[in-house]
XYZ file of C-alpha atoms in Angstrom:
486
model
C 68.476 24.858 62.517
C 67.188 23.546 59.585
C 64.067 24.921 57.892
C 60.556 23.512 59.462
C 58.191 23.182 57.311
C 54.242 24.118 57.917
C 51.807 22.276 55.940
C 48.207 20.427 55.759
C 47.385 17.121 56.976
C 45.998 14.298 55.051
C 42.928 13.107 56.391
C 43.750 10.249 57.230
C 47.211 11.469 59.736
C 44.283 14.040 60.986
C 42.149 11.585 61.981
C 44.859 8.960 63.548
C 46.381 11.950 65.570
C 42.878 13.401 66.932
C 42.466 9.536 67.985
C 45.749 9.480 70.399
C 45.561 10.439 73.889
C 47.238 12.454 75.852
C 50.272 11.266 78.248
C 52.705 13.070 79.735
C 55.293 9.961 80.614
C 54.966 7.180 77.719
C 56.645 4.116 75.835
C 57.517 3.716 72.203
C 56.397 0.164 70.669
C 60.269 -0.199 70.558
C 60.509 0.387 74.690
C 62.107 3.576 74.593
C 61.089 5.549 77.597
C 59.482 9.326 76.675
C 59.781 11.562 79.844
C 59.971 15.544 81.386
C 57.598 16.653 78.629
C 56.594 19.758 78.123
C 54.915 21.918 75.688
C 54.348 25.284 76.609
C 53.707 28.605 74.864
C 56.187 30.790 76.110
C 56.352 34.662 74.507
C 56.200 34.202 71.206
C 57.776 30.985 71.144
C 56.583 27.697 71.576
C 58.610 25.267 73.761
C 59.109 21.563 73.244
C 61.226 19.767 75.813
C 61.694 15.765 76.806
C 63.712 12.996 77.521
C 64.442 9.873 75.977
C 65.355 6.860 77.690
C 67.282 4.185 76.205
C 67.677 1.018 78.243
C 67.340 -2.292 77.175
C 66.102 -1.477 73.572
C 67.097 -3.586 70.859
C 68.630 -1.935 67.469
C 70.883 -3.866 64.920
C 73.859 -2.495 63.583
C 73.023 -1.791 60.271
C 69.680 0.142 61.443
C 68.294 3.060 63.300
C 65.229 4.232 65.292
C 63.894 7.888 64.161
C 62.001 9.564 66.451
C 60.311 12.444 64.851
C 58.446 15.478 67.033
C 55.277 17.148 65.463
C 52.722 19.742 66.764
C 49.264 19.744 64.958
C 45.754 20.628 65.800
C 44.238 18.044 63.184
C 44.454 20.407 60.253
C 47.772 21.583 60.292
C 51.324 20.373 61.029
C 54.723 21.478 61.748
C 57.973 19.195 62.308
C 60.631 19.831 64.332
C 64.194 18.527 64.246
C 64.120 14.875 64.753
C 66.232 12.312 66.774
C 67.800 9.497 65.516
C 68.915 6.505 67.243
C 72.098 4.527 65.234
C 72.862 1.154 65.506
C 77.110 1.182 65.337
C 77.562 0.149 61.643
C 74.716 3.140 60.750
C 76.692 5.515 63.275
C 79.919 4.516 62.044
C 78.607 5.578 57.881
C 77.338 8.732 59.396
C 80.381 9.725 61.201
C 82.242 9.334 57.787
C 79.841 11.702 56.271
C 80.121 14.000 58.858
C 79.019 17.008 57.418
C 75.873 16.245 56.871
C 75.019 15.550 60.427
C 76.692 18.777 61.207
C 74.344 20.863 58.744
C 71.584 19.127 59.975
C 69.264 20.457 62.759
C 68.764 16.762 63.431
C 70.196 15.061 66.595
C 72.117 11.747 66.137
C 73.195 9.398 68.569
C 74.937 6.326 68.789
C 73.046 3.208 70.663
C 75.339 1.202 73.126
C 74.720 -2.578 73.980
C 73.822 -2.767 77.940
C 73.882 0.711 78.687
C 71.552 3.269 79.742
C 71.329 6.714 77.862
C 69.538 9.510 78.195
C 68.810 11.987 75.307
C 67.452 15.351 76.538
C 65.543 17.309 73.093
C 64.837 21.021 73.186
C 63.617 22.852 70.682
C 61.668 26.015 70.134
C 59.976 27.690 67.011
C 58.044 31.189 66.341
C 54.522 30.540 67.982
C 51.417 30.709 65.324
C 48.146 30.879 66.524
C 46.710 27.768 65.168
C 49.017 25.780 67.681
C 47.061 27.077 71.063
C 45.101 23.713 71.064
C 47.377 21.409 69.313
C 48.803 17.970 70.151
C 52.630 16.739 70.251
C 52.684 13.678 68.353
C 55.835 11.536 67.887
C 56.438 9.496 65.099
C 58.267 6.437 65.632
C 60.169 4.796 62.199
C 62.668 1.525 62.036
C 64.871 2.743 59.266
C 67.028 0.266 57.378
C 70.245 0.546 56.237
C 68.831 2.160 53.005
C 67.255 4.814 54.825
C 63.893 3.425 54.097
C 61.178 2.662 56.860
C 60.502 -0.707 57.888
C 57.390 0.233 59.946
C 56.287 3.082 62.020
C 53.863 4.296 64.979
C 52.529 7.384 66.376
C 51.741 8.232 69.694
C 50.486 11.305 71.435
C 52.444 13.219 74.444
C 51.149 16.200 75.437
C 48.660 18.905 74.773
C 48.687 22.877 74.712
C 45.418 23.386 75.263
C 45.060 27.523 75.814
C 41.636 27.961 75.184
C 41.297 28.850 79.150
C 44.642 31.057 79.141
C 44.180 34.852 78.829
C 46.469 35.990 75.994
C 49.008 39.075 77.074
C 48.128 42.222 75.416
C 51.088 41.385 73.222
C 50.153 38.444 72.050
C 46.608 38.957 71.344
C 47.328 41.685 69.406
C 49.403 39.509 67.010
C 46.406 36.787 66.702
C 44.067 39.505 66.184
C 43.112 39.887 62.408
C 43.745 43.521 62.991
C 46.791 44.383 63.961
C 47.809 47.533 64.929
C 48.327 50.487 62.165
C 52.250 51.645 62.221
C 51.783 55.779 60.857
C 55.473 56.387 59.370
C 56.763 60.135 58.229
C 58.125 59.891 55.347
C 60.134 63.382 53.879
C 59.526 64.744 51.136
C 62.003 64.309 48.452
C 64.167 66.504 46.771
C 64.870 64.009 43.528
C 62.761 66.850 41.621
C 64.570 69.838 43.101
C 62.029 70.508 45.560
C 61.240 69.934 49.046
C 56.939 70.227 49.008
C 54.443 70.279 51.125
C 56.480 70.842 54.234
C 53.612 72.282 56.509
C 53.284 74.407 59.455
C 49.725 73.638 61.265
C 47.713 76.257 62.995
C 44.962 76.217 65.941
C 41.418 76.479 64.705
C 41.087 80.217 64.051
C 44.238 80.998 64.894
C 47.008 82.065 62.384
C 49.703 82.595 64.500
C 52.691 79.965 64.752
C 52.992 77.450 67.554
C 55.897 75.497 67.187
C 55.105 73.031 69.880
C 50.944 72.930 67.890
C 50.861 68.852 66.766
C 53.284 68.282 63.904
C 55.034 71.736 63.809
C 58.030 70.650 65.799
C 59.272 68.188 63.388
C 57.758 70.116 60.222
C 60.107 73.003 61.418
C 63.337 71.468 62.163
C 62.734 69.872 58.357
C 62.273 73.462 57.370
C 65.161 74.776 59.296
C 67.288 71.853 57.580
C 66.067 72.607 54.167
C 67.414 76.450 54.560
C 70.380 75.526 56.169
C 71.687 75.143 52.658
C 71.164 78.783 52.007
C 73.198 79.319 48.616
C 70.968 77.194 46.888
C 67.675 78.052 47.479
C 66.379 80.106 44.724
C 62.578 80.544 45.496
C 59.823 79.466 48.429
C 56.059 79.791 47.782
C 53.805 79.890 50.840
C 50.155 78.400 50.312
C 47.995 79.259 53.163
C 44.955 76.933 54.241
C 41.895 77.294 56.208
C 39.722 74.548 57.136
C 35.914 74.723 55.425
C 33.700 74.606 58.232
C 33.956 78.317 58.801
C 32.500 81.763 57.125
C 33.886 81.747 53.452
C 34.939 85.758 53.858
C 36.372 84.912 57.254
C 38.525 81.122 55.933
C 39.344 83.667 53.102
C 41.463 86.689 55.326
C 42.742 83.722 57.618
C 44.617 81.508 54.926
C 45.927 84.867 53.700
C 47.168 85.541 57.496
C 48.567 82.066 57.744
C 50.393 82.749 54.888
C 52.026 85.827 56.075
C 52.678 84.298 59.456
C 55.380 82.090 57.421
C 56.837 84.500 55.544
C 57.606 86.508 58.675
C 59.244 83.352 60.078
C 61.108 82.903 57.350
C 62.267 86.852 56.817
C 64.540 86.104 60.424
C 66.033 82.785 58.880
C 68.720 85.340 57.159
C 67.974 83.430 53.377
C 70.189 85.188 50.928
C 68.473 88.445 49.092
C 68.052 86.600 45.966
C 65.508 84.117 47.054
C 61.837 85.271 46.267
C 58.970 84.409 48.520
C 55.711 84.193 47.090
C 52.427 83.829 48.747
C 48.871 82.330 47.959
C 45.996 81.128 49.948
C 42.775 79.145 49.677
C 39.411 79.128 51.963
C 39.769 75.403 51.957
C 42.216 72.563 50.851
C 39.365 70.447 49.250
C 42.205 68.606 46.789
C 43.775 67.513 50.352
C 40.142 66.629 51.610
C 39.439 64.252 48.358
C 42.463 63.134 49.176
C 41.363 61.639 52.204
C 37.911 60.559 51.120
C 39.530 58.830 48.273
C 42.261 56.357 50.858
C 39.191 55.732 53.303
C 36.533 53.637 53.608
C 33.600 55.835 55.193
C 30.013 55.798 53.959
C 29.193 57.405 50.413
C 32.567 58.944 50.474
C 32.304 58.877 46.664
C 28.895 61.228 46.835
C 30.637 63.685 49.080
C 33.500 63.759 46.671
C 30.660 64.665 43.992
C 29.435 67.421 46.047
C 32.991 68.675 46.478
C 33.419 68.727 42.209
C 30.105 69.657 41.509
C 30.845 73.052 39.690
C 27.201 74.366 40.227
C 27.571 74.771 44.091
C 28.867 77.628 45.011
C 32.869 76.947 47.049
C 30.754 78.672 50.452
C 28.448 76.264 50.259
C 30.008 73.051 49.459
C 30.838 72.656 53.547
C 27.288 73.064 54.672
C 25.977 70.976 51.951
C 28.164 67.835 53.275
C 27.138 68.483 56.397
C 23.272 68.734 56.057
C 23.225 65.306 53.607
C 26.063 63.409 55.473
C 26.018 64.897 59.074
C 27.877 61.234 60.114
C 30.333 61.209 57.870
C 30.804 65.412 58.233
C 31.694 64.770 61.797
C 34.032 62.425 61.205
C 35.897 64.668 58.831
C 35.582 67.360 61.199
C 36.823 65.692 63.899
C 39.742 63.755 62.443
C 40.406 65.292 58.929
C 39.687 69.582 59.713
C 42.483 70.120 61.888
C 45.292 69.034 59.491
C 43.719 71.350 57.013
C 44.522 74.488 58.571
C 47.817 74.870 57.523
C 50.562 76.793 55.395
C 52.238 74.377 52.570
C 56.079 75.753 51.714
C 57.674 74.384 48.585
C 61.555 75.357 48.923
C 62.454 75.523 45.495
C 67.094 74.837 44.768
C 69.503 75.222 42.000
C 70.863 71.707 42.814
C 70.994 68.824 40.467
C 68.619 66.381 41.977
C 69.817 62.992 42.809
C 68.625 59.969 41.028
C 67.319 56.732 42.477
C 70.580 55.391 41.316
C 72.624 57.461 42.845
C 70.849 57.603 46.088
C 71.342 53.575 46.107
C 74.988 53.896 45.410
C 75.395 56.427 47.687
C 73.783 54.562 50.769
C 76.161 51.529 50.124
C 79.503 53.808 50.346
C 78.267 55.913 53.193
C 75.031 56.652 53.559
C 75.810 59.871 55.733
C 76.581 61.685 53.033
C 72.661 61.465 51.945
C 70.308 64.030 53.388
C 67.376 62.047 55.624
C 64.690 62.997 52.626
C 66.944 61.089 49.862
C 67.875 57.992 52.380
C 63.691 58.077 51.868
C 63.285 58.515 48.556
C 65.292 54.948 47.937
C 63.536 53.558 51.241
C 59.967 54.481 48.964
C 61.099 52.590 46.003
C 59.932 49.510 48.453
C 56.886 48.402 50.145
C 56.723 49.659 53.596
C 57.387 46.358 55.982
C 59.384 44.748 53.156
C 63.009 43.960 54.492
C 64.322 46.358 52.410
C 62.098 49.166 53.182
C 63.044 47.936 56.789
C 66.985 47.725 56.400
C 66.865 51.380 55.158
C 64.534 52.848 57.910
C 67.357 51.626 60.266
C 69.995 53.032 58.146
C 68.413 56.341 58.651
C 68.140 56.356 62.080
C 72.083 55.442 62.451
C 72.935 58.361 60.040
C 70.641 60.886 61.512
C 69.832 59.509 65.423
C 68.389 63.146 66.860
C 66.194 62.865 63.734
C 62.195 62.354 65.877
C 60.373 61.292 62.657
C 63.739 58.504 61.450
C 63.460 57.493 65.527
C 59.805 57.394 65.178
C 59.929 55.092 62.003
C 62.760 53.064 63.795
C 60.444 52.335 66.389
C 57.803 51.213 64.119
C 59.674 48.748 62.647
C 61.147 47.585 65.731
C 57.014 47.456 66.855
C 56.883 45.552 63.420
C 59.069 42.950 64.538
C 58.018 42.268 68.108
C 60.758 44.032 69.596
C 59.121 46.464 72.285
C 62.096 47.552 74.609
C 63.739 48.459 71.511
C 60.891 50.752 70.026
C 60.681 52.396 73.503
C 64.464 52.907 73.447
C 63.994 54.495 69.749
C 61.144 56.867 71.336
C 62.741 58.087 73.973
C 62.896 61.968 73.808
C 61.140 62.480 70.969
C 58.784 64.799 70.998
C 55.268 64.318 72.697
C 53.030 66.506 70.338
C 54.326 64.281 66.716
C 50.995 62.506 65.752
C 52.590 59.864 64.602
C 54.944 59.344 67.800
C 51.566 59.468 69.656
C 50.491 56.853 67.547
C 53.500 54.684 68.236
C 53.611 55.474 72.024
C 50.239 54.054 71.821
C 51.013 50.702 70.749
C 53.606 50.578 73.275
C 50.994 51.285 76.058
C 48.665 48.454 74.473
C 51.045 46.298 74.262
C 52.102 47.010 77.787
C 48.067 46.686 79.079
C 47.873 49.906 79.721
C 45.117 50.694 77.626
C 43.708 53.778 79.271
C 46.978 55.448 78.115
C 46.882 54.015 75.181
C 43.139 55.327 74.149
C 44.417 58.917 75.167
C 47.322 58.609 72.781
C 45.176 57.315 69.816
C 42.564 59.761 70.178
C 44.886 62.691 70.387
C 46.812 60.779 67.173
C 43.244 61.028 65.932
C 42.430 64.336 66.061
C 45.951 65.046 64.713
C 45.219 63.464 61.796
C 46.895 60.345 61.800
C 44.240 57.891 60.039
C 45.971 55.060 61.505
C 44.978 55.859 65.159
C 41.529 55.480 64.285
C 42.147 51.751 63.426
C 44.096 51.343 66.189
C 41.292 52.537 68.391
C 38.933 49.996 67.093
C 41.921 46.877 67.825
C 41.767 48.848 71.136
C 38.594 48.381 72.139
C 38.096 44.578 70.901
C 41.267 44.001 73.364
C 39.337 46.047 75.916
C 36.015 44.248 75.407
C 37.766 40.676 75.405
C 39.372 41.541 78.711
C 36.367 42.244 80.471
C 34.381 39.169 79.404
């Protein structure tokens, strides 16, 4: 099909169009009969089906009738594939030129003298949200043999008037000005010879591992895969975390223990004898928490990020001043932010040559298999996330590394992205429960699929996980919920 084209009215076609009627069986000024029409909004398509009848109608040879469909709700327009009606000499220059008629999306037919024909049209584009109260307005043109219009009319047919028609969750989730927050993993790289910040999270007060505790599932197996290469690790440091709401002297002996906890783990992964393990730890990640104050949007984020590099309070107070001057915005943090805090960061540390963007490219065209999953990402970052290409290589990944949870989890987001639900369900399937982000995306699924009690479990527990996304999609959530019930 041809490419339809989506632009403003003049006023004046506004104001002629918003005049017509509507009528679901009609005549042309040049007696052809318009029948069977329908309009209808069906997925995310919109439908546009009739007949034409052609009996009796008068057309010379050397000219043609053009019927031309449009949908517009007085301010903006879209044309679909018209039909046009050939007298014989007109048919008979067309069918020499052939191709043309066969590249376009337009429908030609040849009229007969004393015979009754019957054109059926069908035709369906991507539904936009504008068009829920729009007309179908035909546009009736004599042409002449050079292709220029002797005279024309318009006329009215039908109506989609929705304003009545509750919207699937689906679909009023794509009209929504929000729409709902896709939380990707991305792997580290190792273009700089390093695989950082690989984390393993901890229960508040806790410092001993629980692989199945949010994230740590997929952090591990990404741990496990980055010591699987044994003979060239040279060195891992372990930076242990503890979240600042608690006693300094106490978030002090806990990092350290956190720390520790992953260094036992990692003295039964049988790592050569070469490779040095180092270990550090902090009361409280507050670069990590800046971090986060810096990508939101919260209330006088800047003057808690002033409290947190204000040199003349002391680090054990710096929590209880945030929370005495900003108690809304501390339990926010606390609440969404704390958990992901309490943590042990691992930088694995190689004697490889790291692999430039170049390479990586080249690489994925040949056979893209022969890339680890973190350097398939490191080309899929040199795009914006939801470009095409960004896209093409997030299903690349998945292909070369299908048990992967966080390349099926970013499948199904872009699957999500482009409307296709069964397939982002398919992606999901046995991945693991406790991923934030798979929460996330499990989420959408259940809005999408109305079930939006589920879905307000998933987000919150994405939430608390620390997926910032959730907490937008909670908000899209509860509009939906709110617009249900009215």
């Amino acid at each position: 099909m041809k490419q339809i084209y989506t632009f403003f009215l003049s006023l004046g076609f506004a104001l002629l169009a918003g005049s017509l009627s509507q009528a679901q069986n009609t005549s042309t000024n040049y007696g052809l009969q318009i029948g069977d029409i329908n309009m209808a909004h069906v997925a995310n398509r919109l439908e546009v089906d009739f007949t034409i009848l052609i009996d009796g109608v008068k057309i010379r040879s050397n000219q043609a009738i053009r019927i031309t469909p449009y949908v517009t709700n007085g301010d903006e327009m879209l044309q679909l594939p018209a039909v046009i009606i050939d007298g014989r000499r007109r048919h008979i220059v067309h069918e020499r030129n052939r191709s043309d008629m066969v590249a376009s999306a337009d429908t030609y037919v040849r009229h007969r003298k004393r015979e009754a024909q019957v054109i059926d049209y069908e035709t369906d584009v991507a539904f936009e949200s504008w068009m829920s109260n729009s007309e179908l307005i035909l546009r009736e043109e004599c042409i002449s043999c050079h292709d220029l219009p002797l005279d024309e009319a318009l006329v009215a047919v039908a109506i989609l008037d929705e304003q009545s028609k509750p919207a699937t969750p689906v679909e009023a989730m794509k009209s929504s000005t929000n729409k709902p927050q896709l939380a990707y993993i991305t792997p580290q790289s190792t273009a700089t010879g390093e695989l950082k910040n690989v984390e393993i999270l901890f229960p508040v007060n806790q410092s001993a591992i629980n692989p199945s505790f949010m994230g740590n599932t997929s952090n591990i197996e990404q741990l496990q895969n980055a010591l699987k290469q044994g003979s060239d690790v040279t060195a891992i440091h372990l930076m242990g975390y503890a979240s600042p709401e608690g006693p300094y002297p106490f978030n002090e002996r806990l990092a350290a223990k956190r720390a520790e906890a992953v260094k036992q783990h990692l003295a039964k992964c049988n790592l050569p004898a070469s490779v040095t393990i180092t270990t550090n730890s902090s009361p409280a990640d507050w670069d990590a928490v800046k971090a986060k104050l810096d990508s939101s949007s919260i209330e006088n984020y800047l003057k808690i990020i002033a409290i947190i590099d204000d040199k003349d309070i002391a680090p054990a107070d710096k929590n209880n001043v945030i929370k005495e001057q900003y108690p809304v915005e501390y339990d926010f943090m606390l609440r969404n932010w704390y958990p992901a805090l309490r943590k042990t960061c691992i930088t694995i540390a190689d004697g490889k040559k790291p692999m430039s963007i170049s390479e990586a490219k080249a690489q994925l065209k040949k056979d893209p298999k022969q890339l680890s999953l973190e350097d398939i990402y490191m080309v899929a970052l040199t795009y914006d996330k939801g470009s095409k290409e960004w896209e093409d290589i997030i299903i690349i990944a998945v292909n070369a590394y299908p048990q992967s949870p966080e390349a099926r989890i970013n499948a199904a987001n872009v699957a999500m992205a482009n409307g296709n639900y069964k397939q982002a369900a398919a992606y999901l399937e046995g991945v693991p429960s406790n991923i934030p982000q798979a929460m996330n995306s499990r989420g959408i699924l259940a809005m999408a699929e109305g079930n939006f009690s589920q879905a307000m479990q998933l987000f919150q527990a994405a939430e608390k996980a620390g997926v910032s996304e959730a907490t937008q999609n909670i908000t899209l959530l509860k509009q939906l919920m709110a617009a249900e019930n009215e």
